Short mmCIF file of C-alpha atoms in Angstrom, two decimals:
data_model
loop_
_atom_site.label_atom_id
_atom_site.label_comp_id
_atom_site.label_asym_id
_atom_site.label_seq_id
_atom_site.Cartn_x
_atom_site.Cartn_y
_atom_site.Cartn_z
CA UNK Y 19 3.96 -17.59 -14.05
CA UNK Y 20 2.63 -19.60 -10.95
CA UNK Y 21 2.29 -18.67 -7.57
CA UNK Y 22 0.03 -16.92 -4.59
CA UNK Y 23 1.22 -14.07 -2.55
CA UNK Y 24 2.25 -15.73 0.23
CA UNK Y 25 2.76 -12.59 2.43
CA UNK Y 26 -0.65 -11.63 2.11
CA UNK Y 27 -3.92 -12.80 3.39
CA UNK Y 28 -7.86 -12.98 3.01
CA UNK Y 29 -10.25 -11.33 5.64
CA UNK Y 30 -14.02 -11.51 5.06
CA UNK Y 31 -16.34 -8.86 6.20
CA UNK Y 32 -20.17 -10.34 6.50
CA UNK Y 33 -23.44 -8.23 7.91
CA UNK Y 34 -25.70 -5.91 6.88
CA UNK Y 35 -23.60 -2.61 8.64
CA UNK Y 36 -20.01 -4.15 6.74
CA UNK Y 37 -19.77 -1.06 4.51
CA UNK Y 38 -20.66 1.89 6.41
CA UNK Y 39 -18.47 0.24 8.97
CA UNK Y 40 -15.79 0.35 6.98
CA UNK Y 41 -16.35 3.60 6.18
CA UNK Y 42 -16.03 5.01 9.13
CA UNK Y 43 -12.50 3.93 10.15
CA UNK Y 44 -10.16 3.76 6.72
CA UNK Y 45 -8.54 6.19 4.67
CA UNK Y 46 -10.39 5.12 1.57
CA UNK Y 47 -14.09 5.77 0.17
CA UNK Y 48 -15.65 2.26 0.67
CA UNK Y 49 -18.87 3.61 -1.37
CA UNK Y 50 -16.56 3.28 -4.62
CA UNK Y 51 -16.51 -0.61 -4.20
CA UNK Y 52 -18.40 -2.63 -7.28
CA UNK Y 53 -17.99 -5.80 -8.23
CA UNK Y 54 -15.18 -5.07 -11.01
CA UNK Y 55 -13.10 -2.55 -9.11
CA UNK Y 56 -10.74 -3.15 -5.93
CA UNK Y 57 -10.30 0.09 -2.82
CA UNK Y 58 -6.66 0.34 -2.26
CA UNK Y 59 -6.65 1.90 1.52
CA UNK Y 60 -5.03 1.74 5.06
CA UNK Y 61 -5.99 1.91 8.46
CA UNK Y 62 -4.58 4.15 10.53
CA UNK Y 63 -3.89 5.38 14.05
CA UNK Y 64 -5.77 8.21 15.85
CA UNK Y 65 -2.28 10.02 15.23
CA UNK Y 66 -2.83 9.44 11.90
CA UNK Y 67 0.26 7.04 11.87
CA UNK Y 68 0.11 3.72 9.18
CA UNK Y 69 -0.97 0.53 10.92
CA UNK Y 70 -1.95 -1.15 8.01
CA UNK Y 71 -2.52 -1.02 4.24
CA UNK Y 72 -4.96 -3.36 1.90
CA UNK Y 73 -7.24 -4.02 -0.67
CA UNK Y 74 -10.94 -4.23 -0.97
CA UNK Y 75 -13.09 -5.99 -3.07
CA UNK Y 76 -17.31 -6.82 -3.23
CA UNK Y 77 -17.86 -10.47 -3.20
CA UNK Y 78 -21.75 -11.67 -3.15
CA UNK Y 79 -22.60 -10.49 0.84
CA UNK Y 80 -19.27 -9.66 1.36
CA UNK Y 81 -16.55 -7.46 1.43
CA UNK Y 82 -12.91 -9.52 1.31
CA UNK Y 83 -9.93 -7.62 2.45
CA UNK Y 84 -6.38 -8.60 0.95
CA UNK Y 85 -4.09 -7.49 3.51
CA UNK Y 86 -0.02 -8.60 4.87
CA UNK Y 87 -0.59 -11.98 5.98
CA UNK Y 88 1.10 -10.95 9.31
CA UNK Y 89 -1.43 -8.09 10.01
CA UNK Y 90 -4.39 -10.56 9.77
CA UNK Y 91 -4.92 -11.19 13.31
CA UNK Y 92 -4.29 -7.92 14.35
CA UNK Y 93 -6.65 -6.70 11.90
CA UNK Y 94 -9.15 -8.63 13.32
CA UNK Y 95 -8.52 -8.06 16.78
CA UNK Y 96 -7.91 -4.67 16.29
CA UNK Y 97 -11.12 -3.75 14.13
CA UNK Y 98 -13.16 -5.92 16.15
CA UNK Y 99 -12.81 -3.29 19.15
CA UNK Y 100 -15.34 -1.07 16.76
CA UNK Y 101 -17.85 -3.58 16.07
CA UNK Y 102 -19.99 -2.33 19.10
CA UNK Y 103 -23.53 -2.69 17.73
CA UNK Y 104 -22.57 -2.98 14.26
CA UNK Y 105 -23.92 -5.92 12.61
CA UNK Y 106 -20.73 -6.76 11.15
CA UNK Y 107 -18.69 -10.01 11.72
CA UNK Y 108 -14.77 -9.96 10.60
CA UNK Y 109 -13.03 -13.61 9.94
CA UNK Y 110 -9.64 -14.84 8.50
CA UNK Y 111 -10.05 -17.05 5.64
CA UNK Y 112 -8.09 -19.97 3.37
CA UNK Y 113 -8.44 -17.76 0.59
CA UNK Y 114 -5.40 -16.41 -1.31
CA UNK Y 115 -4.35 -13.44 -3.35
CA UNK Y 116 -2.52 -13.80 -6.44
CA UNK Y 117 -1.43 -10.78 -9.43
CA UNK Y 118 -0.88 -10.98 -13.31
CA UNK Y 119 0.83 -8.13 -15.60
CA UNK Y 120 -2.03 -6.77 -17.98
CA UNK Y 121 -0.92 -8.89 -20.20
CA UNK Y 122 -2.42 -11.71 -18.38
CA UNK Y 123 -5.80 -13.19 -18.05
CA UNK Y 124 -7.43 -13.36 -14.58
CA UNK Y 125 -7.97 -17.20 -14.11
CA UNK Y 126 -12.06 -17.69 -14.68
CA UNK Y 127 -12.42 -19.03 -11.28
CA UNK Y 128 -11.17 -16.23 -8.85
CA UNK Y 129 -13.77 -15.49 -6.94
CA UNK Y 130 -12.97 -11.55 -6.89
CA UNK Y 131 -10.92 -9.80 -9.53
CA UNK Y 132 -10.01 -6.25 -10.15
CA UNK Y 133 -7.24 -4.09 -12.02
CA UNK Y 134 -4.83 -3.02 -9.35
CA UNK Y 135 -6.45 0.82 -8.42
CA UNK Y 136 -3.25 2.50 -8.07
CA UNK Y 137 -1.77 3.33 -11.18
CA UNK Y 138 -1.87 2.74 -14.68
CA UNK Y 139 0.20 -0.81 -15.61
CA UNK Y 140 -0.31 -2.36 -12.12
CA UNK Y 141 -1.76 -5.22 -13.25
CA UNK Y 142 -4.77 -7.28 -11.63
CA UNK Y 143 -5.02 -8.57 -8.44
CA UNK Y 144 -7.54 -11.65 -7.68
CA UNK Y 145 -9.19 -13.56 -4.47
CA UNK Y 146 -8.76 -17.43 -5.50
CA UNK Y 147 -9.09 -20.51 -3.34
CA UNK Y 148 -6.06 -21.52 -1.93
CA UNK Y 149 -5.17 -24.40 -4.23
CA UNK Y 150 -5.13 -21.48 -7.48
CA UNK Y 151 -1.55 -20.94 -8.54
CA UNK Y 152 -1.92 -19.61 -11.54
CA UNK Y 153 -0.84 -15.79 -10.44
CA UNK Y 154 2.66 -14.73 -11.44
CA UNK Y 155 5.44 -15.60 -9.11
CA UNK Y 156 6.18 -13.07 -6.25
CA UNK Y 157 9.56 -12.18 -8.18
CA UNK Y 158 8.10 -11.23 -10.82
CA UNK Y 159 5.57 -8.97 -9.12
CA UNK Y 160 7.99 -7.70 -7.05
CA UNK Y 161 10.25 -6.72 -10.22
CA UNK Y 162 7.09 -5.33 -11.81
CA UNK Y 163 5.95 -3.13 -8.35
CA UNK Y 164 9.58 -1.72 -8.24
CA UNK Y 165 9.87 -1.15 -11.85
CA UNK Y 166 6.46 1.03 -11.26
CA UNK Y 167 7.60 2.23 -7.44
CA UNK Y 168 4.43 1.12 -5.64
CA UNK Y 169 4.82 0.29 -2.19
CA UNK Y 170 3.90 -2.74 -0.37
CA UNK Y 171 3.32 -3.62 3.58
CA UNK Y 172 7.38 -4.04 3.89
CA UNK Y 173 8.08 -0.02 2.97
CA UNK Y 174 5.93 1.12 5.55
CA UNK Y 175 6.66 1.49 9.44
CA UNK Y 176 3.98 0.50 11.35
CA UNK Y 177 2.90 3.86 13.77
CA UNK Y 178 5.40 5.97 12.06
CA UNK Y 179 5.01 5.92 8.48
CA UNK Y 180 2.54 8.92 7.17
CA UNK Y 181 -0.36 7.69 4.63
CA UNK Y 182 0.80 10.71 2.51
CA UNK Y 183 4.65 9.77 2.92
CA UNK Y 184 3.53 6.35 1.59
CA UNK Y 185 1.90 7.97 -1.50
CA UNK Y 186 -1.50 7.41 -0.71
CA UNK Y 187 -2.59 10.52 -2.03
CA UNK Y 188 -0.93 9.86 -5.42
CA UNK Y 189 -1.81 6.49 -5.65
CA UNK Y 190 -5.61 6.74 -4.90
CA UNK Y 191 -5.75 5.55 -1.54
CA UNK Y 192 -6.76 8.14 0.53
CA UNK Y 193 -10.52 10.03 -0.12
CA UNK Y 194 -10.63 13.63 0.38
CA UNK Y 195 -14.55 13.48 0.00
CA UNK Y 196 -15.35 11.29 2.34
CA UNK Y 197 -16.65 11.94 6.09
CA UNK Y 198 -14.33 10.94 9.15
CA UNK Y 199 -12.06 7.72 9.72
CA UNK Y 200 -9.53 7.45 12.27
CA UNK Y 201 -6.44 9.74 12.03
CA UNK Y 202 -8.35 11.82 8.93
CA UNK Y 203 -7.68 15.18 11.07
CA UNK Y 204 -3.42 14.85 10.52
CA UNK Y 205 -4.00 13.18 6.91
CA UNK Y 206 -5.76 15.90 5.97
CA UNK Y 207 -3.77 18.89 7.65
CA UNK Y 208 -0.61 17.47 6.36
CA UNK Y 209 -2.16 17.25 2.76
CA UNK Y 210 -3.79 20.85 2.97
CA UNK Y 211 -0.83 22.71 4.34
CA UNK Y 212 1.59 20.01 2.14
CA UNK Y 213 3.92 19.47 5.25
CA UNK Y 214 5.27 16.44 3.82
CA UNK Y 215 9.38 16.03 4.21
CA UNK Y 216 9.88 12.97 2.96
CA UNK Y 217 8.33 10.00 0.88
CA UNK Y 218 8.60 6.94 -0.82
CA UNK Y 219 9.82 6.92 -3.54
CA UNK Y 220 11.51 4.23 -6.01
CA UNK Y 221 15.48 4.67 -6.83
CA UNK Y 222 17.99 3.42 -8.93
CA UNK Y 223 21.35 2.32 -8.06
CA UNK Y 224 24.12 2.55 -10.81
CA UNK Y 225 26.31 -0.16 -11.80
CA UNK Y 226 25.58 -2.36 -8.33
CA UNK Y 227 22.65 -4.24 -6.86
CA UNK Y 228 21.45 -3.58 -3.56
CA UNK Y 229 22.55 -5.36 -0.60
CA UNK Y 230 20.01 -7.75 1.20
CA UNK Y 231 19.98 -5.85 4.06
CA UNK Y 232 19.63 -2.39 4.94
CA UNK Y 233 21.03 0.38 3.10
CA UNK Y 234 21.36 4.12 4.67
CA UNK Y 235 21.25 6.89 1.90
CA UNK Y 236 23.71 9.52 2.60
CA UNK Y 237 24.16 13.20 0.27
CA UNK Y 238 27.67 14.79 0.97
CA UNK Y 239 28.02 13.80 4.80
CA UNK Y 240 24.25 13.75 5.40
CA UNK Y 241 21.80 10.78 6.13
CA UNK Y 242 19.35 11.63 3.77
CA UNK Y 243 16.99 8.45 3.24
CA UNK Y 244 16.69 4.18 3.90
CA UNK Y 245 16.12 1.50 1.59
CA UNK Y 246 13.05 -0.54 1.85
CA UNK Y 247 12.24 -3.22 -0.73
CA UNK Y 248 15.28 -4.08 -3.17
CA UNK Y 249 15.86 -6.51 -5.98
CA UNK Y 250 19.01 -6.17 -8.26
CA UNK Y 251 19.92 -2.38 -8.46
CA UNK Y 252 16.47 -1.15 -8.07
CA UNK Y 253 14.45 -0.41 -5.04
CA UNK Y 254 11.98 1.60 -2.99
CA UNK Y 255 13.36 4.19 -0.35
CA UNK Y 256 11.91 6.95 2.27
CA UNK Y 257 13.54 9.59 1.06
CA UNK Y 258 13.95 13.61 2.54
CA UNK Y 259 12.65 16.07 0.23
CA UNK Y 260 15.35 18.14 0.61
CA UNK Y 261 17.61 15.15 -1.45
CA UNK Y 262 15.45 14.27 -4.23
CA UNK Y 263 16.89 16.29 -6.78
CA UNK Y 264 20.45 16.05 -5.24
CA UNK Y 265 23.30 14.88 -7.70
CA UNK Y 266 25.68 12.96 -5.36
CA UNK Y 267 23.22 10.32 -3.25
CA UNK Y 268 24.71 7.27 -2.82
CA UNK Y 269 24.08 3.82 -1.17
CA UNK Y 270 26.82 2.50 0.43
CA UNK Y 271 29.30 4.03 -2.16
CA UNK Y 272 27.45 3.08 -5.24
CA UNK Y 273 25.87 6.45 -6.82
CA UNK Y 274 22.20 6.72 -6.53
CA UNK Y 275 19.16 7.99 -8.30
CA UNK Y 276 15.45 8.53 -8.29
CA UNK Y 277 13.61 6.97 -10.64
CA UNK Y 278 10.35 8.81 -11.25
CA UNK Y 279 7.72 7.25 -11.54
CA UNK Y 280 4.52 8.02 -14.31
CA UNK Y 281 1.74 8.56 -11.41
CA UNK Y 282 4.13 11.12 -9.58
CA UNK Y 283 3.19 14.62 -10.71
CA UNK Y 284 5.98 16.97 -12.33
CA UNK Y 285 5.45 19.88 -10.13
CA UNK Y 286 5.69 18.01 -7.24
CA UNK Y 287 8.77 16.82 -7.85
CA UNK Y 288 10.99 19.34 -6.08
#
């Protein structure tokens, strides 16, 4: 049980204008922050297209951002464009993110901590200093995320994925209260008139483990879904509507099925 994310990374957000900010360009209600609960939210193209999903917590005078290590400096560069007058300053930090199961205690020194906001059983999710390894290992997370079917930066496609095919509506990451944020216009038509066709979800393959690489989902003749994450025989896929409750998917030849998860509701799942 020892180990940092290493595919994730630590912005801080400093300045008196930091939250409203915020507000005004990510999918999430930044008003909901306190210092014992984490925002799970994304930012998003004018299109309303993913660029990139994260987690916020309230540090004294700050706001820290948990985001894919490789998105950092785009994140900065890219939110940086919106600063205009805003006295807000954005920086990268040495700071790392670590996770525990429930079961776990959050090590006394992490300077943020919060129970993973997405679903019930996520676990905790803490801001340490970078020479903290007392998080569980990124197996072990991953095995717990897939076991759960929550999505992480390497499911999405950055400027094609939807925030609602990523399951941002299910899993508390998108505010339907809140005012505007950049690409709120599609987010919200596609959730209104529920034009959704496909989604992540997390599958099951029987009697096989996934491949490393790729892995096409095909029903009858039909291309019907992709692999994304895998470990073993379990794994998260974008997957068509129209296939979800079809009885002959398969992954290259192995039988396939969708595992539902607890936060996905029942009458949705058609």
């Amino acid at each position: 049980m020892h180990g940092s994310l290493s595919h994730r990374a630590v912005l801080s957000f400093t300045g008196s204008d930091r939250t409203s900010f915020l507000q005004g360009l990510i999918t999430n209600d930044v008003q909901d922050l306190t210092p014992a609960t984490a925002v799970w939210s994304a930012l998003l193209t004018p299109q309303g297209r993913w660029l990139s999903e994260f987690f916020l917590y309230e540090a004294p005078d700050r706001i820290l951002m948990d985001c894919a290590a490789d998105h950092a400096d785009m994140l900065v560069k890219r939110l940086s464009r919106f600063r205009l007058r805003a006295d807000v300053q954005i920086e990268k930090t040495d700071l790392r993110v670590i996770t525990g199961a429930d079961s776990h205690s959050v090590p006394p020194d992490a300077i943020s901590s919060a129970s993973d906001p997405r679903c019930e059983g996520a676990g905790w999710r803490a801001i340490v200093f970078g020479t903290d390894q007392s998080g569980e290992t990124p197996s072990a997370f991953l095995e717990r995320r897939l076991l759960l079917g929550l999505p992480d930066v390497m499911d999405f496609e950055s400027e094609q994925t939807l925030a609602l095919e990523a399951d941002m509506d299910l899993l508390h990451g998108v505010s339907w209260k809140k005012g505007c944020y950049m690409g709120q216009e599609l987010t919200a038509r596609t959730h209104y008139r529920g034009l959704v066709k496909r989604r992540l979800l997390p599958v099951v393959l029987s009697g096989s483990t996934f491949a490393d690489e790729s892995g096409v989902i095909v029903s009858g003749e039909r291309e019907v879904g992709d692999i994304r994450s895998r470990n073993g025989n379990r794994a998260i896929a974008m997957l068509r509507r129209e296939a979800w409750s079809s009885p002959d998917l398969t992954c290259n030849g192995q039988p396939l099925s969708v595992a539902w998860p607890v936060w996905f509701p029942e009458e949705m799942r058609s």
